[in-house]
Coordinates of N, CA and C and ligand atoms in Angstrom, one line a residue:
M1 N 106.0 125.4 100.4 CA 106.8 124.2 100.9 C 106.7 123.1 99.8
R2 N 107.9 122.7 99.5 CA 108.0 121.6 98.4 C 107.9 120.3 99.0
I3 N 106.9 119.5 98.6 CA 106.8 118.1 99.1 C 107.0 117.1 98.0
A4 N 107.4 115.9 98.3 CA 107.4 114.8 97.4 C 106.4 113.8 97.9
V5 N 105.6 113.2 97.0 CA 104.7 112.2 97.3 C 105.2 110.9 96.8
L6 N 105.3 109.8 97.6 CA 105.7 108.5 97.2 C 104.5 107.6 97.2
A7 N 104.1 107.0 96.0 CA 102.9 106.2 95.9 C 103.2 105.1 95.0
S8 N 102.5 103.9 95.3 CA 102.6 102.7 94.4 C 101.3 102.4 93.8
G9 N 100.2 103.1 94.1 CA 98.9 102.5 93.7 C 98.0 103.5 93.1
H10 N 96.8 103.6 93.7 CA 95.7 104.3 93.1 C 95.9 105.8 93.1
G11 N 96.6 106.3 94.2 CA 96.9 107.7 94.2 C 95.8 108.6 94.7
S12 N 94.8 108.1 95.4 CA 93.7 108.9 95.9 C 94.2 109.9 96.9
N13 N 95.2 109.5 97.7 CA 95.7 110.5 98.7 C 96.6 111.5 98.0
L14 N 97.3 111.2 97.0 CA 98.0 112.2 96.2 C 97.0 113.2 95.7
Q15 N 95.8 112.7 95.1 CA 94.8 113.5 94.6 C 94.2 114.5 95.7
A16 N 94.1 113.9 96.9 CA 93.5 114.8 98.0 C 94.5 115.9 98.3
L17 N 95.8 115.6 98.3 CA 96.8 116.7 98.5 C 96.7 117.7 97.4
I18 N 96.7 117.3 96.2 CA 96.6 118.2 95.0 C 95.4 119.1 95.1
E19 N 94.2 118.5 95.5 CA 93.0 119.3 95.6 C 93.0 120.2 96.8
A20 N 93.6 119.8 97.9 CA 93.7 120.7 99.1 C 94.6 121.9 98.7
I21 N 95.7 121.7 97.9 CA 96.5 122.8 97.5 C 95.7 123.7 96.6
A22 N 95.0 123.1 95.6 CA 94.2 123.9 94.7 C 93.2 124.8 95.4
A23 N 92.6 124.2 96.5 CA 91.5 124.9 97.2 C 92.1 125.9 98.2
G24 N 93.4 126.0 98.3 CA 94.0 127.0 99.2 C 94.0 126.5 100.7
R25 N 93.7 125.2 100.9 CA 93.8 124.7 102.3 C 95.1 124.1 102.7
L26 N 96.0 124.1 101.7 CA 97.3 123.5 102.0 C 98.4 124.3 101.2
A27 N 99.3 124.9 102.1 CA 100.3 125.8 101.5 C 101.5 125.0 101.1
A28 N 101.4 124.3 100.0 CA 102.5 123.4 99.6 C 102.4 123.2 98.1
T29 N 103.5 122.7 97.5 CA 103.6 122.3 96.1 C 104.0 120.8 96.1
V30 N 103.3 120.0 95.3 CA 103.8 118.7 95.1 C 104.8 118.8 94.0
S31 N 106.1 118.7 94.4 CA 107.2 119.0 93.4 C 107.6 117.8 92.6
V32 N 107.2 116.6 93.2 CA 107.5 115.3 92.4 C 106.7 114.2 93.0
L33 N 106.3 113.3 92.1 CA 105.7 112.0 92.5 C 106.8 111.0 92.3
V34 N 107.1 110.2 93.3 CA 108.1 109.1 93.1 C 107.3 107.8 93.2
T35 N 107.5 106.9 92.3 CA 106.8 105.7 92.3 C 107.7 104.5 92.0
D36 N 107.4 103.3 92.5 CA 108.1 102.1 92.1 C 107.3 101.4 91.0
R37 N 106.1 101.9 90.7 CA 105.2 101.2 89.7 C 104.8 102.2 88.7
P38 N 105.5 102.2 87.5 CA 105.1 103.2 86.5 C 103.7 103.1 86.0
E39 N 103.1 101.9 86.1 CA 101.7 101.7 85.6 C 100.7 102.1 86.7
A40 N 101.1 102.6 87.8 CA 100.2 103.0 88.9 C 99.3 104.1 88.4
H41 N 98.0 104.1 88.9 CA 97.1 105.2 88.5 C 97.6 106.6 89.1
A42 N 98.4 106.5 90.2 CA 99.0 107.7 90.8 C 99.8 108.5 89.7
V43 N 100.4 107.8 88.8 CA 101.2 108.4 87.8 C 100.3 109.2 86.8
V44 N 99.1 108.7 86.5 CA 98.1 109.4 85.6 C 97.7 110.7 86.3
R45 N 97.4 110.6 87.6 CA 97.0 111.7 88.4 C 98.1 112.8 88.4
A46 N 99.3 112.4 88.6 CA 100.4 113.4 88.7 C 100.6 114.0 87.3
R47 N 100.6 113.3 86.3 CA 100.7 113.9 84.9 C 99.6 114.9 84.6
R48 N 98.4 114.5 85.0 CA 97.2 115.4 84.8 C 97.5 116.7 85.5
A49 N 98.1 116.7 86.6 CA 98.4 117.9 87.4 C 99.7 118.5 87.1
A50 N 100.4 118.0 86.0 CA 101.7 118.6 85.6 C 102.8 118.4 86.7
I51 N 102.7 117.4 87.4 CA 103.7 117.1 88.5 C 104.7 116.1 87.9
P52 N 106.0 116.5 88.0 CA 107.1 115.5 87.5 C 107.0 114.2 88.2
V53 N 107.3 113.2 87.4 CA 107.2 111.8 87.9 C 108.6 111.2 87.8
E54 N 109.0 110.6 88.9 CA 110.3 109.8 88.9 C 110.0 108.4 89.3
I55 N 110.7 107.5 88.5 CA 110.5 106.1 88.7 C 111.7 105.5 89.5
L56 N 111.3 104.8 90.6 CA 112.4 104.2 91.4 C 112.4 102.7 90.9
P57 N 113.4 102.4 90.1 CA 113.3 101.0 89.5 C 113.4 99.9 90.5
A58 N 112.7 98.9 90.3 CA 112.7 97.7 91.2 C 113.9 96.8 90.8
G59 N 114.2 96.0 91.7 CA 115.2 94.9 91.4 C 116.6 95.2 92.0
H60 N 116.7 96.3 92.7 CA 118.0 96.5 93.3 C 117.9 96.3 94.8
D61 N 119.0 96.4 95.5 CA 118.8 96.3 97.0 C 118.4 97.6 97.6
R62 N 118.0 97.5 98.9 CA 117.5 98.7 99.6 C 118.5 99.8 99.7
V63 N 119.7 99.5 99.9 CA 120.7 100.5 100.0 C 120.9 101.3 98.7
H64 N 120.9 100.5 97.6 CA 121.0 101.1 96.3 C 119.8 102.0 96.0
D65 N 118.6 101.5 96.3 CA 117.4 102.2 96.1 C 117.4 103.5 96.9
G66 N 117.9 103.4 98.2 CA 117.9 104.5 99.1 C 118.8 105.6 98.5
A67 N 119.9 105.2 98.0 CA 120.8 106.3 97.4 C 120.2 107.0 96.2
L68 N 119.4 106.2 95.4 CA 118.7 106.8 94.3 C 117.7 107.8 94.7
L69 N 116.9 107.3 95.7 CA 115.8 108.1 96.2 C 116.3 109.4 96.9
M70 N 117.4 109.2 97.7 CA 117.9 110.4 98.3 C 118.4 111.4 97.3
A71 N 119.0 111.0 96.2 CA 119.5 111.9 95.2 C 118.3 112.6 94.6
M72 N 117.2 111.9 94.3 CA 116.0 112.5 93.8 C 115.4 113.6 94.7
L73 N 115.3 113.2 96.0 CA 114.7 114.2 96.9 C 115.6 115.4 97.0
Q74 N 116.9 115.2 97.0 CA 117.8 116.4 97.1 C 117.6 117.3 95.8
R75 N 117.5 116.6 94.7 CA 117.4 117.3 93.4 C 116.2 118.2 93.4
Y76 N 115.1 117.7 94.0 CA 113.9 118.5 94.0 C 113.8 119.4 95.2
D77 N 114.8 119.4 96.0 CA 114.9 120.3 97.2 C 113.6 120.1 98.1
I78 N 113.4 118.9 98.5 CA 112.1 118.5 99.2 C 112.2 118.8 100.7
A79 N 111.2 119.5 101.2 CA 111.1 119.8 102.6 C 110.4 118.7 103.4
L80 N 109.4 118.0 102.8 CA 108.7 117.0 103.4 C 108.3 115.9 102.5
V81 N 108.6 114.7 102.9 CA 108.3 113.5 102.1 C 107.0 112.9 102.6
C82 N 106.0 112.7 101.7 CA 104.7 112.1 102.1 C 104.5 110.7 101.5
L83 N 104.5 109.7 102.3 CA 104.3 108.3 101.8 C 102.8 108.2 101.7
A84 N 102.3 107.8 100.5 CA 100.8 107.7 100.3 C 100.6 106.4 99.6
G85 N 100.5 105.3 100.3 CA 100.4 104.0 99.7 C 101.6 103.6 98.9
F86 N 102.8 103.9 99.5 CA 104.1 103.5 98.9 C 104.4 102.1 99.6
M87 N 104.4 101.1 98.8 CA 104.4 99.8 99.4 C 105.8 99.1 99.5
R88 N 106.9 100.0 99.6 CA 108.2 99.5 99.8 C 108.8 100.0 101.1
M89 N 109.6 99.2 101.8 CA 110.3 99.7 103.0 C 111.4 100.6 102.4
L90 N 111.7 101.7 103.1 CA 112.8 102.5 102.7 C 114.1 102.2 103.4
A91 N 115.2 102.5 102.8 CA 116.5 102.3 103.4 C 116.7 103.2 104.7
G92 N 117.4 102.6 105.6 CA 117.6 103.3 106.9 C 118.2 104.7 106.7
N93 N 119.1 104.9 105.8 CA 119.8 106.2 105.7 C 118.8 107.2 105.2
V94 N 117.8 106.9 104.3 CA 116.8 107.8 103.8 C 115.9 108.2 105.0
V95 N 115.5 107.2 105.8 CA 114.6 107.5 106.9 C 115.3 108.4 107.9
A96 N 116.6 108.2 108.1 CA 117.4 109.0 109.1 C 117.6 110.4 108.5
A97 N 117.8 110.5 107.2 CA 118.1 111.8 106.6 C 116.8 112.7 106.7
Y98 N 115.6 112.1 106.7 CA 114.4 112.8 106.7 C 113.6 112.6 108.0
H99 N 114.4 112.4 109.1 CA 113.8 112.2 110.4 C 113.0 113.5 110.7
G100 N 111.7 113.3 111.1 CA 110.8 114.4 111.4 C 110.4 115.1 110.2
R101 N 110.7 114.6 109.0 CA 110.4 115.3 107.7 C 109.8 114.3 106.7
M102 N 109.3 113.2 107.2 CA 108.7 112.1 106.4 C 107.5 111.6 107.1
M103 N 106.4 111.6 106.4 CA 105.1 111.2 107.0 C 104.6 110.0 106.2
N104 N 103.7 109.2 106.9 CA 103.0 108.1 106.2 C 101.5 108.2 106.7
I105 N 100.7 107.7 105.8 CA 99.3 107.5 106.2 C 99.0 106.0 106.2
H106 N 98.2 105.6 107.2 CA 98.0 104.1 107.3 C 96.5 103.9 107.7
P107 N 95.8 102.9 107.0 CA 94.4 102.8 107.2 C 94.0 101.9 108.4
A108 N 94.5 102.3 109.6 CA 94.1 101.6 110.8 C 94.5 102.6 112.0
L109 N 94.1 102.2 113.2 CA 94.5 103.0 114.4 C 95.7 102.3 114.9
L110 N 96.9 102.7 114.4 CA 98.2 102.1 114.8 C 98.3 102.3 116.3
P111 N 98.9 101.4 117.1 CA 99.6 100.3 116.6 C 98.8 99.0 116.2
Q112 N 97.5 99.2 116.1 CA 96.7 98.0 115.6 C 96.9 97.9 114.1
F113 N 96.9 96.7 113.6 CA 96.9 96.4 112.2 C 97.9 97.1 111.4
P114 N 99.2 97.0 111.7 CA 100.3 97.5 110.8 C 100.4 96.6 109.6
G115 N 101.2 97.1 108.7 CA 101.6 96.3 107.5 C 100.5 96.3 106.4
L116 N 100.6 95.2 105.6 CA 99.7 95.1 104.5 C 98.3 94.8 104.9
H117 N 97.3 95.2 104.0 CA 95.9 94.8 104.1 C 95.3 95.1 105.5
A118 N 95.6 96.3 106.0 CA 95.1 96.7 107.3 C 93.6 96.7 107.4
I119 N 92.9 97.0 106.4 CA 91.4 97.1 106.4 C 90.9 95.6 106.5
R120 N 91.5 94.8 105.7 CA 91.1 93.3 105.8 C 91.4 92.8 107.2
Q121 N 92.5 93.2 107.7 CA 92.9 92.7 109.1 C 91.9 93.1 110.1
A122 N 91.4 94.3 110.0 CA 90.4 94.8 111.0 C 89.1 94.1 110.8
L123 N 88.7 93.8 109.6 CA 87.4 93.1 109.4 C 87.5 91.7 109.9
A124 N 88.7 91.1 109.7 CA 88.9 89.7 110.1 C 88.9 89.6 111.7
A125 N 89.4 90.7 112.3 CA 89.5 90.7 113.8 C 88.1 91.0 114.4
A126 N 87.1 91.4 113.6 CA 85.8 91.6 114.0 C 85.8 92.7 115.2
V127 N 86.6 93.7 115.1 CA 86.6 94.8 116.0 C 85.5 95.8 115.7
P128 N 85.0 96.5 116.7 CA 83.9 97.4 116.3 C 84.3 98.7 115.6
E129 N 85.6 99.0 115.7 CA 86.1 100.2 115.0 C 87.5 100.0 114.5
T130 N 87.8 100.8 113.5 CA 89.2 100.9 113.1 C 89.5 102.4 112.9
G131 N 90.3 102.8 111.9 CA 90.6 104.2 111.7 C 91.7 104.5 110.8
V132 N 92.2 105.7 111.0 CA 93.3 106.2 110.1 C 94.3 106.8 111.0
T133 N 95.6 106.6 110.6 CA 96.7 107.3 111.4 C 97.6 108.0 110.4
V134 N 98.0 109.2 110.7 CA 99.1 109.9 110.0 C 100.3 109.9 111.0
H135 N 101.4 109.5 110.6 CA 102.6 109.4 111.6 C 103.9 109.8 110.9
F136 N 104.8 110.2 111.7 CA 106.2 110.4 111.1 C 106.8 109.0 111.0
V137 N 107.6 108.9 110.0 CA 108.2 107.5 109.6 C 109.5 107.3 110.4
D138 N 109.6 106.1 111.0 CA 110.9 105.7 111.6 C 111.3 104.4 110.9
E139 N 112.3 103.7 111.4 CA 112.8 102.6 110.7 C 111.9 101.4 110.7
G140 N 110.9 101.4 111.6 CA 110.0 100.2 111.7 C 108.9 100.2 110.6
M141 N 108.1 99.2 110.6 CA 107.0 99.2 109.7 C 105.8 99.7 110.4
D142 N 105.4 101.0 110.0 CA 104.2 101.6 110.6 C 104.3 101.8 112.1
T143 N 105.5 102.2 112.6 CA 105.7 102.3 114.0 C 106.1 103.7 114.5
G144 N 106.1 104.7 113.5 CA 106.7 106.0 113.9 C 105.7 106.8 114.8
P145 N 106.2 107.9 115.3 CA 105.4 108.8 116.2 C 104.1 109.3 115.5
V146 N 103.0 109.2 116.2 CA 101.7 109.5 115.7 C 101.4 111.0 115.7
I147 N 101.0 111.5 114.6 CA 100.6 112.9 114.4 C 99.1 113.1 114.7
L148 N 98.3 112.2 114.0 CA 96.9 112.5 114.0 C 96.2 111.1 113.7
Q149 N 95.1 110.9 114.5 CA 94.4 109.6 114.3 C 92.9 110.0 114.3
Q150 N 92.1 109.2 113.6 CA 90.7 109.3 113.7 C 90.0 107.9 113.6
R151 N 89.0 107.7 114.4 CA 88.3 106.4 114.4 C 87.3 106.4 113.3
V152 N 87.2 105.2 112.8 CA 86.1 104.9 111.8 C 85.4 103.6 112.3
P153 N 84.1 103.8 112.5 CA 83.3 102.6 113.0 C 83.2 101.5 111.9
I154 N 83.2 100.3 112.3 CA 82.9 99.2 111.4 C 81.4 98.9 111.6
L155 N 80.6 99.0 110.5 CA 79.2 98.9 110.5 C 78.8 97.4 110.2
P156 N 77.6 97.0 110.7 CA 77.1 95.7 110.3 C 77.0 95.6 108.8
G157 N 77.4 94.5 108.3 CA 77.3 94.3 106.8 C 78.5 95.0 106.0
D158 N 79.4 95.6 106.7 CA 80.5 96.3 106.0 C 81.3 95.2 105.2
T159 N 81.7 95.6 104.0 CA 82.6 94.7 103.2 C 83.9 95.5 103.2
E160 N 85.0 94.8 102.6 CA 86.2 95.5 102.5 C 86.1 96.8 101.6
A161 N 85.2 96.7 100.6 CA 85.0 97.8 99.7 C 84.3 99.0 100.4
S162 N 83.3 98.7 101.2 CA 82.5 99.8 101.8 C 83.3 100.4 102.9
L163 N 84.1 99.6 103.7 CA 84.9 100.1 104.7 C 86.1 100.9 104.2
T164 N 86.6 100.4 103.1 CA 87.7 101.2 102.4 C 87.2 102.6 102.0
D165 N 86.0 102.6 101.4 CA 85.5 103.9 101.0 C 85.4 104.9 102.1
R166 N 84.9 104.4 103.3 CA 84.8 105.4 104.4 C 86.1 105.7 105.0
I167 N 87.1 104.8 105.0 CA 88.4 105.1 105.5 C 89.1 106.1 104.6
H168 N 89.0 105.9 103.3 CA 89.6 106.8 102.3 C 89.0 108.2 102.5
A169 N 87.7 108.3 102.7 CA 87.2 109.7 102.9 C 87.8 110.4 104.1
V170 N 88.1 109.6 105.2 CA 88.8 110.2 106.3 C 90.2 110.5 106.0
E171 N 90.9 109.6 105.3 CA 92.3 109.8 104.9 C 92.4 111.1 104.1
H172 N 91.5 111.4 103.3 CA 91.6 112.5 102.3 C 91.4 113.8 103.1
R173 N 90.8 113.8 104.3 CA 90.8 115.0 105.1 C 92.1 115.1 106.0
L174 N 92.4 114.0 106.6 CA 93.5 114.0 107.6 C 94.9 114.3 107.0
Y175 N 95.2 113.7 105.8 CA 96.6 113.9 105.3 C 96.9 115.4 105.0
P176 N 96.0 116.0 104.2 CA 96.3 117.5 104.0 C 96.3 118.3 105.3
Q177 N 95.5 117.9 106.3 CA 95.6 118.6 107.6 C 96.9 118.5 108.2
A178 N 97.4 117.3 108.3 CA 98.7 117.0 108.9 C 99.9 117.7 108.2
V179 N 99.8 117.7 106.9 CA 100.8 118.4 106.0 C 100.8 119.9 106.2
Q180 N 99.6 120.4 106.3 CA 99.4 121.8 106.6 C 100.0 122.2 107.9
W181 N 99.8 121.4 109.0 CA 100.4 121.7 110.3 C 101.9 121.8 110.1
F182 N 102.4 120.8 109.4 CA 103.9 120.8 109.2 C 104.3 122.1 108.5
A183 N 103.6 122.5 107.4 CA 103.9 123.7 106.7 C 103.9 124.9 107.6
E184 N 103.0 124.9 108.6 CA 102.9 126.0 109.5 C 103.9 125.9 110.6
H185 N 104.8 125.0 110.6 CA 105.8 124.7 111.6 C 105.2 124.5 113.0
R186 N 104.0 123.8 113.0 CA 103.3 123.6 114.2 C 103.6 122.3 114.9
L187 N 104.3 121.4 114.1 CA 104.6 120.1 114.6 C 106.0 120.0 115.2
T188 N 106.2 119.5 116.4 CA 107.5 119.3 117.0 C 107.5 117.9 117.5
L189 N 108.7 117.3 117.3 CA 108.9 115.9 117.7 C 109.8 115.9 118.9
E190 N 109.2 115.4 120.0 CA 110.0 115.3 121.3 C 110.1 113.8 121.6
D191 N 111.3 113.2 121.3 CA 111.4 111.8 121.4 C 110.4 111.1 120.5
R192 N 109.4 110.4 121.1 CA 108.4 109.8 120.2 C 107.0 110.5 120.3
T193 N 107.0 111.6 120.9 CA 105.8 112.4 121.0 C 105.7 113.6 120.1
V194 N 104.6 113.7 119.4 CA 104.4 114.8 118.4 C 103.6 115.8 119.2
R195 N 104.1 117.0 119.3 CA 103.3 118.1 119.8 C 102.8 119.0 118.7
I196 N 101.5 119.4 118.8 CA 100.9 120.3 117.8 C 100.7 121.6 118.5
A197 N 101.4 122.7 118.0 CA 101.2 124.0 118.5 C 99.9 124.6 118.1
P198 N 99.3 125.4 118.9 CA 98.0 126.0 118.5 C 98.2 126.9 117.3
H199 N 97.1 127.1 116.6 CA 97.1 128.0 115.4 C 97.3 129.5 115.9
T200 N 98.2 130.2 115.2 CA 98.3 131.6 115.6 C 98.0 132.4 114.3
T201 N 97.6 133.6 114.5 CA 97.2 134.5 113.3 C 98.2 135.6 113.2
A202 N 99.5 135.3 113.5 CA 100.5 136.3 113.5 C 100.8 136.7 112.0
Ligands
GAR301 C1 95.8 104.2 101.6 O1 94.6 103.6 102.2 C2 96.9 104.2 102.6 O2 96.5 104.4 103.9 C3 97.5 102.8 102.5 O3 97.4 102.5 101.1 C4 96.3 103.2 100.5 C5 96.7 104.0 99.3 O4 95.6 104.5 98.7 N1 98.8 102.7 103.0 C6 99.2 101.6 103.7 O5 98.5 100.6 103.9 C7 100.6 101.7 104.2 N2 100.9 100.7 105.1 P1 95.8 105.6 97.5 O6 96.9 105.0 96.5 O7 94.5 105.7 96.9 O8 96.2 106.9 98.1

């Protein structure tokens, strides 16, 4: 299954997907990395893994960007789009074209703490736990149907750095898992509910 990863930053979730594929835990190929930040470390990781990199230039409007992105995804014949720290909202026509075929990972238990700096938001709210969500993307900001969530406790003395490390460790397990379910055709979207079919050994 051909996937595109969209990332703006460090690319640790891209790396987790690459490693899950290499380890045989994920039946997919990262066919392209799309980024809006050519200097992002995600680009280094993609090049190291011989994954083509496409730059989505900044400075145009969302509709123009959407048309460019759609052309890229079609050119690479992408079955699933994985947002992994991609910090730009996508045009509605791209989201609609990839309805049920575009996932995002977010470092909180959505609908808590959507948007930017979710880990900082959780610490500031002094809640006892936060978590990780993998969800299908809809037109809202971090509002799409939830595929998978896991809680992460906030420990006494946690800093943004220490909590980020534990959240990332969970993200790196959850994202490949959700993508593998998609690859196995086990995910169905009924309105806003995601159903996960049991594993079969057929
Ligand atoms: C991840 O923690 C991801 O959940 C978050 O950005 C980070 C990217 O890390 N995404 C969002 O906050 C989206 N709203 P990475 O570049 O190391 O994969």
